[in-house]
Amino acid sequence: MTKRTPIPCPECAREKYFEGLCYACNSRKLRLHYELMTQEQVAATIANIIDQIETIEDWDKVYKDFIGLLAYQDINTKEIAKAAFRKNIFHPPTLYRNASDEIQDQLIALIKQPNCSSASAILNCLSIIGSKKVQDVFFELEKNPLPWRKNLYVDPSFYAGLGGWTFNNDGERVALQYKECYALLEDERTDNAVKVSTVTGAHCTVCNCAVVNILTLDGTDERLRFLELSGTIQLPICPNCASMCEKTIIQYQVNGTSTFEMIDPFVTENYLSEEAIQKLTNNHLRLSLTPKPIYYACGNDDVSTIGGSPEWVQDWQYENCPNCQKKMKLLAAISWDQLMEYTEGTLYIENCNSCSIAVAFHQQT
Ligand SMILES: [Zn+2]
Ligand SMILES: [Zn+2]
Ligand SMILES: [Zn+2]
């Protein structure tokens, strides 16, 4: 077998085995392309999406533009939703985020048909709309299921999670996401609002790997007020075990002290070298100066976010607080690729503010 020679990326020197930009640089360029669009360009692109809506299944065409504008320009999708509904298009469900009351009511009429053939897709679209009316319809459908329910694996209250909310047994709304979103991006400036992956000096009791505070959050920073933390919290994990256990449960206090335990670690060997830990803890990820669109993480670029609506690698997952059993809220989504080269997947961190508990779990394809 001939040994292939790696080709460095012309932008970041990352080694790979194909010509041109690496995946990460390509994605960043695409993000900048949409972020730098003028309002006229945004309007023209939306008009084109509406015009070509039936081609939305092809990634390379209007789908790419739609996701780019949603993630980086926070577009209003009212007219897109109307065009999509006219053509019976229900994917991606975010097409419907700003659907008019009229379109919402037509979706509700469809889901109320006993044998609705696109129940799953329509529940997704309605969950993204997420209005009080949708909430009441979901609650009603959960209590009194229609025949289509037997073709689905889960209840409407689970579908609601895609839109970042659910409801309890009394039909009361439970928020699963924060309404604000900030990004963690490479930047050399000094900014202590969020520190990503700093060494703690401790070692993992399972694998002996160095423990890191995956996030240190200063809740008193103006940008992080929405998290309603009265001080600084630190969230320690074992970076080796975090992706090889069911989840990590972290008990934190606003004075910065924390403890953590891993649930069902399935290995005891440490696969992370000294070098990998160095890389991991030498990042320059900083909290963005301004808020980002709520769907920022859903763009093509693998970026980490605080708050907002995450891009789920697999099905959405909201943990119950191990203390009070209530649903936890999505606090952050950390893209491993930003911290260690050639690592895949995302670490999702959810928290229960009243119990000062966070749960971290990993998903990858
Ligand atoms: Zn690159
Ligand atoms: Zn470990
Ligand atoms: Zn709790």
PDB file of C-alpha atoms and ligand atoms in Angstrom, residues 203-211 237-242 244 260 262 265 267-270, ligand 2:
ATOM      1  CA  HIS A 203      -7.474  13.584  37.866  1.00  0.00           C
ATOM      2  CA  CYS A 204     -10.373  11.344  36.912  1.00  0.00           C
ATOM      3  CA  THR A 205     -11.082   8.571  39.421  1.00  0.00           C
ATOM      4  CA  VAL A 206     -12.078   6.234  36.573  1.00  0.00           C
ATOM      5  CA  CYS A 207      -9.310   6.702  33.969  1.00  0.00           C
ATOM      6  CA  ASN A 208      -6.800   9.075  35.621  1.00  0.00           C
ATOM      7  CA  CYS A 209      -7.076  11.616  32.786  1.00  0.00           C
ATOM      8  CA  ALA A 210      -6.678  15.296  33.731  1.00  0.00           C
ATOM      9  CA  VAL A 211     -10.019  16.804  34.730  1.00  0.00           C
ATOM     10  CA  ILE A 237     -15.769  16.833  33.422  1.00  0.00           C
ATOM     11  CA  CYS A 238     -13.293  14.145  32.487  1.00  0.00           C
ATOM     12  CA  PRO A 239     -12.622  14.895  28.790  1.00  0.00           C
ATOM     13  CA  ASN A 240     -11.774  11.242  28.187  1.00  0.00           C
ATOM     14  CA  CYS A 241     -14.800   9.719  29.926  1.00  0.00           C
ATOM     15  CA  ALA A 242     -17.304  12.440  28.910  1.00  0.00           C
ATOM     16  CA  MET A 244     -17.613   7.286  26.938  1.00  0.00           C
ATOM     17  CA  PHE A 260     -19.041  15.616  39.414  1.00  0.00           C
ATOM     18  CA  MET A 262     -19.971   9.859  35.715  1.00  0.00           C
ATOM     19  CA  PRO A 265     -18.529   4.843  32.189  1.00  0.00           C
ATOM     20  CA  VAL A 267     -14.046   2.247  29.607  1.00  0.00           C
ATOM     21  CA  THR A 268     -11.351   2.736  32.234  1.00  0.00           C
ATOM     22  CA  GLU A 269      -8.484   3.459  29.833  1.00  0.00           C
ATOM     23  CA  ASN A 270      -7.321   7.028  29.149  1.00  0.00           C
TER      24      ASN A 270
HETATM   25 ZN    ZN B   2     -12.053   9.654  33.021  1.00  0.00          ZN
END
